[in-house]
PDB file of C-alpha atoms in Angstrom:
ATOM      1  CA  MET F   1      11.544 -15.329   6.904  1.00 41.00           C
ATOM      2  CA  GLU F   2       9.772 -17.420   9.526  1.00 45.00           C
ATOM      3  CA  ARG F   3       6.284 -18.467   8.600  1.00 46.00           C
ATOM      4  CA  SER F   4       5.180 -17.707  12.161  1.00 43.00           C
ATOM      5  CA  GLU F   5       6.154 -14.040  11.648  1.00 51.00           C
ATOM      6  CA  TRP F   6       3.701 -13.817   8.752  1.00 47.00           C
ATOM      7  CA  SER F   7       1.024 -15.001  11.108  1.00 42.00           C
ATOM      8  CA  GLU F   8       1.785 -12.283  13.582  1.00 45.00           C
ATOM      9  CA  ALA F   9       0.475  -9.813  11.008  1.00 53.00           C
ATOM     10  CA  ALA F  10      -3.060 -11.224  11.314  1.00 40.00           C
ATOM     11  CA  GLY F  11      -5.695  -8.600  11.881  1.00 44.00           C
ATOM     12  CA  SER F  12      -9.242  -7.722  11.284  1.00 40.00           C
ATOM     13  CA  ARG F  13      -8.608  -5.520   8.304  1.00 50.00           C
ATOM     14  CA  VAL F  14      -6.686  -7.667   5.823  1.00 49.00           C
ATOM     15  CA  ILE F  15      -3.419  -9.252   6.424  1.00 49.00           C
ATOM     16  CA  SER F  16      -2.295 -12.569   7.744  1.00 46.00           C
ATOM     17  CA  ILE F  17      -0.336 -15.408   6.224  1.00 46.00           C
ATOM     18  CA  SER F  18      -1.410 -19.063   6.321  1.00 42.00           C
ATOM     19  CA  VAL F  19       0.478 -21.217   8.811  1.00 42.00           C
ATOM     20  CA  SER F  20      -0.480 -24.409   7.004  1.00 53.00           C
ATOM     21  CA  GLU F  21       2.544 -24.401   4.777  1.00 77.00           C
ATOM     22  CA  VAL F  22       2.792 -25.999   1.352  1.00 84.00           C
ATOM     23  CA  THR F  23       6.332 -27.067   0.707  1.00 85.00           C
ATOM     24  CA  GLY F  24       6.572 -27.807  -3.058  1.00 91.00           C
ATOM     25  CA  PRO F  25       5.502 -26.492  -6.406  1.00 93.00           C
ATOM     26  CA  GLY F  26       2.121 -27.466  -7.878  1.00 93.00           C
ATOM     27  CA  THR F  27      -0.044 -27.257 -10.937  1.00 94.00           C
ATOM     28  CA  ILE F  28      -3.210 -25.149 -11.209  1.00 95.00           C
ATOM     29  CA  ASP F  29      -5.224 -28.291 -10.433  1.00 95.00           C
ATOM     30  CA  GLN F  30      -3.228 -28.769  -7.231  1.00 94.00           C
ATOM     31  CA  MET F  31      -3.881 -25.142  -6.360  1.00 94.00           C
ATOM     32  CA  VAL F  32      -7.610 -25.790  -6.546  1.00 95.00           C
ATOM     33  CA  ALA F  33      -7.078 -28.963  -4.482  1.00 94.00           C
ATOM     34  CA  ASP F  34      -5.092 -26.983  -1.812  1.00 93.00           C
ATOM     35  CA  ALA F  35      -8.088 -24.691  -1.529  1.00 94.00           C
ATOM     36  CA  ALA F  36     -10.612 -27.491  -1.309  1.00 94.00           C
ATOM     37  CA  ALA F  37      -8.601 -29.187   1.408  1.00 92.00           C
ATOM     38  CA  ARG F  38      -8.940 -26.065   3.561  1.00 91.00           C
ATOM     39  CA  GLY F  39     -12.669 -25.585   2.939  1.00 93.00           C
ATOM     40  CA  HIS F  40     -12.556 -23.107  -0.030  1.00 94.00           C
ATOM     41  CA  GLN F  41     -14.507 -23.888  -3.192  1.00 92.00           C
ATOM     42  CA  VAL F  42     -12.677 -22.282  -6.105  1.00 94.00           C
ATOM     43  CA  THR F  43     -12.320 -22.764  -9.829  1.00 95.00           C
ATOM     44  CA  ILE F  44      -9.383 -22.769 -12.225  1.00 95.00           C
ATOM     45  CA  ARG F  45     -10.812 -19.521 -13.638  1.00 96.00           C
ATOM     46  CA  LEU F  46     -10.340 -17.834 -10.269  1.00 97.00           C
ATOM     47  CA  VAL F  47      -6.664 -18.776 -10.125  1.00 96.00           C
ATOM     48  CA  ARG F  48      -6.108 -17.486 -13.655  1.00 96.00           C
ATOM     49  CA  ASP F  49      -8.018 -14.242 -12.923  1.00 97.00           C
ATOM     50  CA  TRP F  50      -5.952 -13.621  -9.777  1.00 97.00           C
ATOM     51  CA  THR F  51      -2.801 -14.336 -11.722  1.00 97.00           C
ATOM     52  CA  GLU F  52      -3.689 -11.712 -14.335  1.00 96.00           C
ATOM     53  CA  ALA F  53      -4.444  -9.190 -11.556  1.00 97.00           C
ATOM     54  CA  GLY F  54      -1.100  -9.752  -9.881  1.00 97.00           C
ATOM     55  CA  LEU F  55      -2.447 -11.375  -6.753  1.00 98.00           C
ATOM     56  CA  LEU F  56      -0.459 -14.424  -7.936  1.00 98.00           C
ATOM     57  CA  ASP F  57       2.596 -14.692 -10.196  1.00 97.00           C
ATOM     58  CA  TYR F  58       2.476 -16.542 -13.513  1.00 96.00           C
ATOM     59  CA  PRO F  59       3.374 -20.214 -13.178  1.00 95.00           C
ATOM     60  CA  GLN F  60       6.585 -21.586 -14.529  1.00 90.00           C
ATOM     61  CA  ARG F  61       6.286 -23.210 -17.979  1.00 83.00           C
ATOM     62  CA  ARG F  62       7.582 -26.811 -18.437  1.00 73.00           C
ATOM     63  CA  PRO F  63       8.347 -27.951 -21.985  1.00 70.00           C
ATOM     64  CA  ALA F  64       7.658 -31.644 -22.505  1.00 63.00           C
ATOM     65  CA  GLY F  65      10.278 -32.106 -25.085  1.00 59.00           C
ATOM     66  CA  LYS F  66      10.795 -31.572 -28.742  1.00 64.00           C
ATOM     67  CA  GLY F  67       7.543 -31.766 -30.569  1.00 59.00           C
ATOM     68  CA  ARG F  68       5.604 -32.727 -27.484  1.00 60.00           C
ATOM     69  CA  GLY F  69       4.192 -29.295 -26.472  1.00 58.00           C
ATOM     70  CA  SER F  70       4.375 -28.616 -22.786  1.00 65.00           C
ATOM     71  CA  ARG F  71       3.363 -30.044 -19.476  1.00 76.00           C
ATOM     72  CA  GLN F  72       1.209 -28.171 -16.922  1.00 83.00           C
ATOM     73  CA  ALA F  73       2.965 -25.089 -15.633  1.00 91.00           C
ATOM     74  CA  LEU F  74       3.973 -25.005 -11.932  1.00 94.00           C
ATOM     75  CA  TYR F  75       3.231 -22.466  -9.247  1.00 95.00           C
ATOM     76  CA  PRO F  76       6.123 -22.306  -6.711  1.00 94.00           C
ATOM     77  CA  ALA F  77       5.403 -23.303  -3.095  1.00 94.00           C
ATOM     78  CA  ASN F  78       5.449 -19.616  -1.986  1.00 94.00           C
ATOM     79  CA  GLN F  79       2.773 -18.767  -4.500  1.00 96.00           C
ATOM     80  CA  ARG F  80       0.629 -21.773  -3.366  1.00 95.00           C
ATOM     81  CA  ASN F  81       0.888 -20.457   0.199  1.00 94.00           C
ATOM     82  CA  LEU F  82       0.053 -16.948  -0.988  1.00 95.00           C
ATOM     83  CA  PHE F  83      -3.026 -18.298  -2.708  1.00 96.00           C
ATOM     84  CA  LEU F  84      -4.296 -19.815   0.541  1.00 94.00           C
ATOM     85  CA  THR F  85      -3.711 -16.506   2.332  1.00 92.00           C
ATOM     86  CA  LEU F  86      -5.655 -14.649  -0.243  1.00 95.00           C
ATOM     87  CA  LEU F  87      -8.512 -17.135   0.110  1.00 95.00           C
ATOM     88  CA  HIS F  88      -8.471 -16.724   3.854  1.00 91.00           C
ATOM     89  CA  HIS F  89      -9.016 -13.013   3.437  1.00 91.00           C
ATOM     90  CA  ARG F  90     -11.346 -13.044   0.420  1.00 92.00           C
ATOM     91  CA  SER F  91     -14.476 -12.702   2.580  1.00 89.00           C
ATOM     92  CA  GLY F  92     -15.136  -8.994   3.015  1.00 86.00           C
ATOM     93  CA  ASN F  93     -12.246  -7.851   0.784  1.00 89.00           C
ATOM     94  CA  GLY F  94     -12.464  -6.941  -2.853  1.00 90.00           C
ATOM     95  CA  ILE F  95      -9.675  -7.789  -5.345  1.00 93.00           C
ATOM     96  CA  SER F  96      -8.128  -4.306  -5.021  1.00 91.00           C
ATOM     97  CA  SER F  97      -7.929  -4.741  -1.244  1.00 91.00           C
ATOM     98  CA  LEU F  98      -6.423  -8.205  -1.613  1.00 95.00           C
ATOM     99  CA  ALA F  99      -3.750  -6.807  -3.964  1.00 95.00           C
ATOM    100  CA  ARG F 100      -2.072  -5.296  -0.898  1.00 94.00           C
ATOM    101  CA  ILE F 101      -0.982  -8.732   0.325  1.00 95.00           C
ATOM    102  CA  PRO F 102       1.573  -9.545  -2.383  1.00 96.00           C
ATOM    103  CA  VAL F 103       2.876  -5.953  -2.420  1.00 97.00           C
ATOM    104  CA  GLY F 104       3.401  -6.030   1.336  1.00 95.00           C
ATOM    105  CA  ILE F 105       5.170  -9.427   1.159  1.00 95.00           C
ATOM    106  CA  TRP F 106       7.505  -8.058  -1.529  1.00 96.00           C
ATOM    107  CA  MET F 107       8.199  -4.829   0.440  1.00 96.00           C
ATOM    108  CA  TYR F 108       9.079  -6.454   3.747  1.00 93.00           C
ATOM    109  CA  TRP F 109      10.198 -10.010   2.824  1.00 92.00           C
ATOM    110  CA  GLY F 110      11.551  -9.690  -0.663  1.00 93.00           C
ATOM    111  CA  ASP F 111      11.651 -11.098  -4.141  1.00 95.00           C
ATOM    112  CA  GLU F 112      11.972 -14.719  -2.975  1.00 92.00           C
ATOM    113  CA  TYR F 113       8.307 -14.640  -2.052  1.00 93.00           C
ATOM    114  CA  VAL F 114       6.848 -12.209  -4.618  1.00 96.00           C
ATOM    115  CA  PRO F 115       8.739 -11.193  -7.797  1.00 97.00           C
ATOM    116  CA  ILE F 116       8.743  -7.590  -8.955  1.00 97.00           C
ATOM    117  CA  ARG F 117       6.785  -8.351 -12.115  1.00 97.00           C
ATOM    118  CA  GLN F 118       3.894  -9.496  -9.937  1.00 98.00           C
ATOM    119  CA  VAL F 119       4.168  -6.328  -7.800  1.00 97.00           C
ATOM    120  CA  ARG F 120       3.701  -4.124 -10.795  1.00 96.00           C
ATOM    121  CA  ARG F 121       0.413  -5.859 -11.729  1.00 96.00           C
ATOM    122  CA  ALA F 122      -0.742  -5.933  -8.133  1.00 97.00           C
ATOM    123  CA  MET F 123      -0.189  -2.159  -7.715  1.00 95.00           C
ATOM    124  CA  ASN F 124      -2.278  -1.393 -10.780  1.00 93.00           C
ATOM    125  CA  THR F 125      -5.053  -3.659  -9.448  1.00 94.00           C
ATOM    126  CA  TRP F 126      -4.878  -1.824  -6.124  1.00 93.00           C
ATOM    127  CA  LEU F 127      -5.100   1.520  -7.915  1.00 89.00           C
ATOM    128  CA  GLY F 128      -8.089   0.306  -9.900  1.00 84.00           C
ATOM    129  CA  ASP F 129     -10.416   2.870 -11.503  1.00 65.00           C
ATOM    130  CA  PRO F 130     -10.770   6.020  -9.392  1.00 59.00           C
ATOM    131  CA  ARG F 131     -14.157   6.684 -11.008  1.00 55.00           C
ATOM    132  CA  ALA F 132     -15.576   3.299  -9.966  1.00 57.00           C
ATOM    133  CA  SER F 133     -17.352   4.580  -6.894  1.00 64.00           C
ATOM    134  CA  MET F 134     -18.324   8.072  -5.930  1.00 68.00           C
ATOM    135  CA  ARG F 135     -19.444   6.768  -2.531  1.00 70.00           C
ATOM    136  CA  ARG F 136     -15.894   5.470  -1.857  1.00 67.00           C
ATOM    137  CA  ALA F 137     -14.505   8.824  -3.029  1.00 71.00           C
ATOM    138  CA  ARG F 138     -16.668  10.702  -0.584  1.00 75.00           C
ATOM    139  CA  GLU F 139     -15.750   8.378   2.275  1.00 71.00           C
ATOM    140  CA  THR F 140     -12.135   9.005   1.495  1.00 73.00           C
ATOM    141  CA  ALA F 141     -12.757  12.769   1.422  1.00 80.00           C
ATOM    142  CA  VAL F 142     -14.581  12.705   4.779  1.00 79.00           C
ATOM    143  CA  GLU F 143     -11.696  10.806   6.392  1.00 77.00           C
ATOM    144  CA  MET F 144      -9.015  13.181   5.027  1.00 81.00           C
ATOM    145  CA  SER F 145     -10.964  16.284   5.947  1.00 83.00           C
ATOM    146  CA  ARG F 146     -11.328  14.902   9.443  1.00 80.00           C
ATOM    147  CA  GLN F 147      -7.526  14.755   9.739  1.00 80.00           C
ATOM    148  CA  LEU F 148      -7.392  18.408   8.717  1.00 87.00           C
ATOM    149  CA  ASP F 149     -10.208  19.755  10.801  1.00 87.00           C
ATOM    150  CA  ASN F 150     -10.025  22.854  12.893  1.00 88.00           C
ATOM    151  CA  PRO F 151     -12.755  23.953  15.396  1.00 87.00           C
ATOM    152  CA  ALA F 152     -12.385  27.526  13.998  1.00 90.00           C
ATOM    153  CA  ALA F 153     -13.338  26.496  10.482  1.00 92.00           C
ATOM    154  CA  THR F 154     -16.788  27.322   9.174  1.00 94.00           C
ATOM    155  CA  SER F 155     -19.300  24.718   7.949  1.00 94.00           C
ATOM    156  CA  ALA F 156     -18.982  26.102   4.392  1.00 96.00           C
ATOM    157  CA  ALA F 157     -15.192  25.755   4.456  1.00 95.00           C
ATOM    158  CA  ARG F 158     -15.420  22.140   5.677  1.00 93.00           C
ATOM    159  CA  ARG F 159     -17.994  21.360   2.977  1.00 93.00           C
ATOM    160  CA  GLU F 160     -15.811  22.861   0.214  1.00 94.00           C
ATOM    161  CA  LEU F 161     -12.786  20.816   1.496  1.00 92.00           C
ATOM    162  CA  ARG F 162     -14.865  17.635   1.384  1.00 91.00           C
ATOM    163  CA  GLU F 163     -16.009  18.425  -2.145  1.00 91.00           C
ATOM    164  CA  ALA F 164     -12.516  19.249  -3.396  1.00 91.00           C
ATOM    165  CA  LEU F 165     -11.074  16.026  -1.874  1.00 89.00           C
ATOM    166  CA  ALA F 166     -13.956  13.968  -3.246  1.00 88.00           C
ATOM    167  CA  ASP F 167     -13.359  15.293  -6.726  1.00 88.00           C
ATOM    168  CA  LEU F 168      -9.687  14.394  -6.394  1.00 85.00           C
ATOM    169  CA  ALA F 169     -10.481  10.883  -5.184  1.00 80.00           C
ATOM    170  CA  TYR F 170     -13.120  10.341  -7.845  1.00 81.00           C
ATOM    171  CA  THR F 171     -11.354  11.702 -10.886  1.00 82.00           C
ATOM    172  CA  GLY F 172      -7.657  11.180 -10.007  1.00 79.00           C
ATOM    173  CA  ARG F 173      -7.057  14.785 -10.999  1.00 83.00           C
ATOM    174  CA  ALA F 174      -6.654  17.779  -8.762  1.00 83.00           C
ATOM    175  CA  ASP F 175      -7.248  21.479  -9.151  1.00 90.00           C
ATOM    176  CA  PHE F 176      -4.381  22.346  -6.777  1.00 90.00           C
ATOM    177  CA  GLY F 177      -5.317  25.980  -6.558  1.00 93.00           C
ATOM    178  CA  ARG F 178      -8.805  25.037  -5.321  1.00 93.00           C
ATOM    179  CA  LEU F 179      -7.420  22.262  -3.056  1.00 92.00           C
ATOM    180  CA  GLU F 180      -4.801  24.524  -1.390  1.00 92.00           C
ATOM    181  CA  ARG F 181      -7.417  27.228  -0.727  1.00 93.00           C
ATOM    182  CA  ALA F 182      -9.819  24.675   0.705  1.00 94.00           C
ATOM    183  CA  ILE F 183      -7.163  23.040   2.941  1.00 92.00           C
ATOM    184  CA  THR F 184      -5.905  26.446   4.135  1.00 93.00           C
ATOM    185  CA  GLU F 185      -9.366  27.782   4.981  1.00 93.00           C
ATOM    186  CA  VAL F 186     -10.091  24.819   7.187  1.00 92.00           C
ATOM    187  CA  PHE F 187      -6.723  23.825   8.622  1.00 92.00           C
ATOM    188  CA  GLU F 188      -5.458  27.465   9.234  1.00 91.00           C
ATOM    189  CA  ALA F 189      -8.776  29.065  10.135  1.00 90.00           C
ATOM    190  CA  GLY F 190      -8.256  31.618  12.868  1.00 89.00           C
ATOM    191  CA  PHE F 191      -4.442  31.725  12.474  1.00 87.00           C
ATOM    192  CA  GLY F 192      -4.284  34.825  10.266  1.00 83.00           C
ATOM    193  CA  THR F 193      -0.951  35.043   8.602  1.00 82.00           C
ATOM    194  CA  LEU F 194       0.624  32.422  10.894  1.00 82.00           C
ATOM    195  CA  ARG F 195       1.201  28.884   9.547  1.00 88.00           C
ATOM    196  CA  ARG F 196      -0.425  26.228  11.661  1.00 89.00           C
ATOM    197  CA  ALA F 197       1.521  23.072  12.567  1.00 90.00           C
ATOM    198  CA  VAL F 198      -0.018  20.173  14.474  1.00 90.00           C
ATOM    199  CA  GLY F 199       1.827  17.360  16.149  1.00 90.00           C
ATOM    200  CA  HIS F 200       5.467  16.711  17.003  1.00 91.00           C
ATOM    201  CA  PRO F 201       7.825  19.519  15.807  1.00 91.00           C
ATOM    202  CA  ALA F 202       9.943  16.946  13.967  1.00 92.00           C
ATOM    203  CA  ALA F 203       6.974  15.537  12.040  1.00 91.00           C
ATOM    204  CA  PRO F 204       4.131  18.067  12.010  1.00 90.00           C
ATOM    205  CA  VAL F 205       1.091  18.134   9.802  1.00 89.00           C
ATOM    206  CA  MET F 206       0.936  21.427   7.918  1.00 90.00           C
ATOM    207  CA  ALA F 207      -1.203  22.625   4.971  1.00 89.00           C
ATOM    208  CA  ASP F 208       1.908  22.580   2.701  1.00 91.00           C
ATOM    209  CA  SER F 209       2.934  19.068   3.750  1.00 90.00           C
ATOM    210  CA  VAL F 210      -0.575  17.760   2.944  1.00 89.00           C
ATOM    211  CA  ILE F 211      -0.443  19.348  -0.504  1.00 90.00           C
ATOM    212  CA  VAL F 212       2.950  17.899  -1.202  1.00 92.00           C
ATOM    213  CA  MET F 213       1.773  14.436  -0.192  1.00 90.00           C
ATOM    214  CA  LEU F 214      -1.214  14.656  -2.506  1.00 89.00           C
ATOM    215  CA  ARG F 215       0.992  15.895  -5.349  1.00 91.00           C
ATOM    216  CA  ALA F 216       3.356  12.984  -4.765  1.00 92.00           C
ATOM    217  CA  ARG F 217       0.637  10.371  -4.851  1.00 90.00           C
ATOM    218  CA  LEU F 218      -0.904  11.798  -8.002  1.00 89.00           C
ATOM    219  CA  ARG F 219       2.463  11.896  -9.703  1.00 92.00           C
ATOM    220  CA  ALA F 220       3.177   8.212  -8.761  1.00 93.00           C
ATOM    221  CA  VAL F 221      -0.298   7.184 -10.070  1.00 90.00           C
ATOM    222  CA  ASP F 222       0.399   8.834 -13.404  1.00 91.00           C
ATOM    223  CA  LEU F 223       3.848   7.289 -13.693  1.00 94.00           C
ATOM    224  CA  LEU F 224       2.602   3.758 -12.864  1.00 93.00           C
ATOM    225  CA  ARG F 225      -0.309   3.943 -15.304  1.00 89.00           C
ATOM    226  CA  GLU F 226       1.912   5.313 -18.061  1.00 92.00           C
ATOM    227  CA  GLY F 227       4.475   2.547 -17.507  1.00 92.00           C
ATOM    228  CA  LYS F 228       7.192   4.989 -16.539  1.00 95.00           C
ATOM    229  CA  VAL F 229       8.178   3.347 -13.280  1.00 96.00           C
ATOM    230  CA  THR F 230      11.150   1.036 -13.907  1.00 97.00           C
ATOM    231  CA  ASP F 231      12.192  -1.932 -11.803  1.00 97.00           C
ATOM    232  CA  GLU F 232      15.067   0.183 -10.496  1.00 97.00           C
ATOM    233  CA  ASP F 233      12.528   2.832  -9.421  1.00 97.00           C
ATOM    234  CA  LEU F 234      10.504   0.243  -7.576  1.00 98.00           C
ATOM    235  CA  TYR F 235      13.560  -1.193  -5.788  1.00 97.00           C
ATOM    236  CA  ALA F 236      14.723   2.301  -4.859  1.00 97.00           C
ATOM    237  CA  ALA F 237      11.287   3.165  -3.512  1.00 97.00           C
ATOM    238  CA  ARG F 238      11.217   0.009  -1.416  1.00 97.00           C
ATOM    239  CA  HIS F 239      14.582   0.763   0.021  1.00 96.00           C
ATOM    240  CA  GLY F 240      13.749   4.405   0.639  1.00 96.00           C
ATOM    241  CA  HIS F 241      10.527   3.478   2.445  1.00 96.00           C
ATOM    242  CA  GLN F 242      12.243   0.891   4.578  1.00 95.00           C
ATOM    243  CA  VAL F 243      14.843   3.458   5.664  1.00 95.00           C
ATOM    244  CA  ALA F 244      12.299   6.221   6.416  1.00 94.00           C
ATOM    245  CA  TYR F 245       9.815   3.868   8.071  1.00 94.00           C
ATOM    246  CA  ALA F 246      12.484   2.388  10.360  1.00 93.00           C
ATOM    247  CA  GLU F 247      13.341   5.940  11.453  1.00 93.00           C
ATOM    248  CA  TYR F 248       9.667   6.660  12.076  1.00 94.00           C
ATOM    249  CA  ALA F 249       9.275   3.358  13.976  1.00 93.00           C
ATOM    250  CA  ALA F 250      12.121   4.329  16.323  1.00 92.00           C
ATOM    251  CA  ARG F 251      10.474   7.715  17.139  1.00 93.00           C
ATOM    252  CA  GLN F 252       6.720   6.950  16.844  1.00 93.00           C
ATOM    253  CA  ARG F 253       6.008   6.758  20.553  1.00 92.00           C
ATOM    254  CA  PHE F 254       7.602  10.167  21.050  1.00 92.00           C
ATOM    255  CA  PHE F 255       5.610  11.573  18.145  1.00 93.00           C
ATOM    256  CA  ALA F 256       2.411  10.094  19.561  1.00 92.00           C
ATOM    257  CA  MET F 257       2.874  12.046  22.763  1.00 93.00           C
ATOM    258  CA  HIS F 258       2.354  15.214  20.765  1.00 91.00           C
ATOM    259  CA  ALA F 259      -0.742  14.070  18.908  1.00 90.00           C
ATOM    260  CA  PRO F 260      -3.632  16.509  19.323  1.00 86.00           C
ATOM    261  CA  ALA F 261      -6.519  15.456  21.584  1.00 84.00           C
ATOM    262  CA  GLU F 262      -8.981  15.589  18.682  1.00 80.00           C
ATOM    263  CA  ASN F 263      -6.800  13.242  16.630  1.00 82.00           C
ATOM    264  CA  PRO F 264      -5.003  10.838  19.017  1.00 87.00           C
ATOM    265  CA  GLY F 265      -4.225   8.368  16.240  1.00 86.00           C
ATOM    266  CA  MET F 266      -2.378  10.936  14.122  1.00 88.00           C
ATOM    267  CA  TYR F 267       0.898   8.947  14.442  1.00 91.00           C
ATOM    268  CA  GLU F 268      -0.115   5.373  13.671  1.00 91.00           C
ATOM    269  CA  ALA F 269       1.664   2.668  15.632  1.00 92.00           C
ATOM    270  CA  VAL F 270       4.171   0.578  13.758  1.00 93.00           C
ATOM    271  CA  THR F 271       2.940  -3.018  13.731  1.00 91.00           C
ATOM    272  CA  ALA F 272       3.195  -5.731  11.058  1.00 89.00           C
ATOM    273  CA  GLU F 273      -0.555  -5.419  10.511  1.00 89.00           C
ATOM    274  CA  ASN F 274      -0.480  -1.632  10.045  1.00 91.00           C
ATOM    275  CA  ALA F 275       2.578  -1.802   7.837  1.00 92.00           C
ATOM    276  CA  LEU F 276       1.129  -4.430   5.508  1.00 89.00           C
ATOM    277  CA  ASN F 277      -2.313  -2.775   5.325  1.00 89.00           C
ATOM    278  CA  ALA F 278      -0.702   0.546   4.325  1.00 91.00           C
ATOM    279  CA  CYS F 279       2.023  -0.863   2.118  1.00 94.00           C
ATOM    280  CA  CYS F 280       0.593   0.196  -1.272  1.00 93.00           C
ATOM    281  CA  GLY F 281       0.027   3.751  -0.073  1.00 91.00           C
ATOM    282  CA  HIS F 282       3.492   3.876   1.344  1.00 93.00           C
ATOM    283  CA  LEU F 283       5.071   2.633  -1.880  1.00 95.00           C
ATOM    284  CA  LEU F 284       2.941   5.024  -3.992  1.00 93.00           C
ATOM    285  CA  THR F 285       3.925   8.019  -1.838  1.00 93.00           C
ATOM    286  CA  THR F 286       7.656   7.099  -1.888  1.00 96.00           C
ATOM    287  CA  ILE F 287       7.633   6.750  -5.723  1.00 96.00           C
ATOM    288  CA  GLY F 288       6.002  10.143  -6.031  1.00 95.00           C
ATOM    289  CA  LEU F 289       8.264  11.915  -3.575  1.00 96.00           C
ATOM    290  CA  ALA F 290      11.336  10.502  -5.359  1.00 97.00           C
ATOM    291  CA  SER F 291      10.036  11.933  -8.619  1.00 96.00           C
ATOM    292  CA  LEU F 292       9.341  15.364  -7.053  1.00 96.00           C
ATOM    293  CA  PHE F 293      12.498  15.526  -4.915  1.00 96.00           C
ATOM    294  CA  PRO F 294      15.197  13.336  -6.543  1.00 95.00           C
ATOM    295  CA  GLU F 295      18.146  14.771  -4.553  1.00 95.00           C
ATOM    296  CA  ARG F 296      16.438  14.026  -1.277  1.00 94.00           C
ATOM    297  CA  ALA F 297      15.539  10.529  -2.451  1.00 94.00           C
ATOM    298  CA  SER F 298      19.178   9.912  -3.366  1.00 94.00           C
ATOM    299  CA  GLN F 299      20.266  10.878   0.117  1.00 94.00           C
ATOM    300  CA  ILE F 300      17.780   8.555   1.710  1.00 93.00           C
ATOM    301  CA  ASN F 301      18.667   5.691  -0.626  1.00 91.00           C
ATOM    302  CA  ALA F 302      22.340   6.110   0.229  1.00 94.00           C
ATOM    303  CA  ALA F 303      21.584   4.958   3.814  1.00 93.00           C
ATOM    304  CA  PRO F 304      21.995   1.279   4.558  1.00 92.00           C
ATOM    305  CA  ALA F 305      18.975  -0.971   4.757  1.00 86.00           C
ATOM    306  CA  PRO F 306      17.703  -1.134   8.358  1.00 88.00           C
ATOM    307  CA  PRO F 307      18.225  -4.477  10.177  1.00 85.00           C
ATOM    308  CA  GLY F 308      15.079  -6.480  10.653  1.00 80.00           C
ATOM    309  CA  HIS F 309      11.565  -5.292  10.177  1.00 83.00           C
ATOM    310  CA  PRO F 310      10.408  -1.813  11.379  1.00 82.00           C
ATOM    311  CA  TRP F 311       7.989  -3.244  13.953  1.00 78.00           C
ATOM    312  CA  ARG F 312      10.869  -5.154  15.529  1.00 74.00           C
ATOM    313  CA  LEU F 313      12.992  -2.020  15.964  1.00 59.00           C
ATOM    314  CA  ILE F 314      10.661  -0.516  18.564  1.00 54.00           C
ATOM    315  CA  THR F 315      12.160  -0.485  22.045  1.00 47.00           C
TER     316      THR F 315
END
């Protein structure tokens, strides 16, 4: 991977990679010195905390010899550069938001830069505690309900949808009977017995598809928190996402032509910034869908890995 390509992912929301490259391994003291040289005042405790959270990988131990204990452990050069990137984006981003950076690097550039053991810790940090903020849960609910809105829906139906989604976001548990009714009464209001579909016919938004996506994400959350996602599952999810996302990238501009006027951003553009900012959600969804639909996942994973990154496949 070219370091300049990491820099192309720079954006206002989270992701960019430092272009001031460190070329060798270093101790935790050198990590702190790296930060100071670039204007960041940090402590050894911060490095250790971020390591525990998966923002950084554990350093490599170095035995000093028989009976001599050990020398200071070393962080590889890629981890030292990752640390500088995290510091660059620390302002305005909490630790759960920063956790997307190592996951995204692993998904699109591989284990050479971020090992899978680190990804597992980073994903759990990104998931965090769903009960930590009711305000955040309600913001999530408002955004999701906006995507499902329908001018024919009543105010009461919209309010119930927001409440059902907020409960889901806050507790991490869903009453799918209630949720399906709430989504249907908003999204399909005025359609009678017809099923409403919005967007391109090959990739429409439907009430059923929204429910499936929510089920998949909740399944993946449970599997990750219970330690039931193996390394093989994570590698398969990465491959499956890369295959599906490359296909989406090739067709995104055609999908976007069919986006409804009230939701012109329904089909998000495929850029390095967008891909990296959404990486944890993409990985979570792919893990859940593979658990719900293993045969379909096997078919996708049988496809060869796409050449290059998805944002470079757009013509």
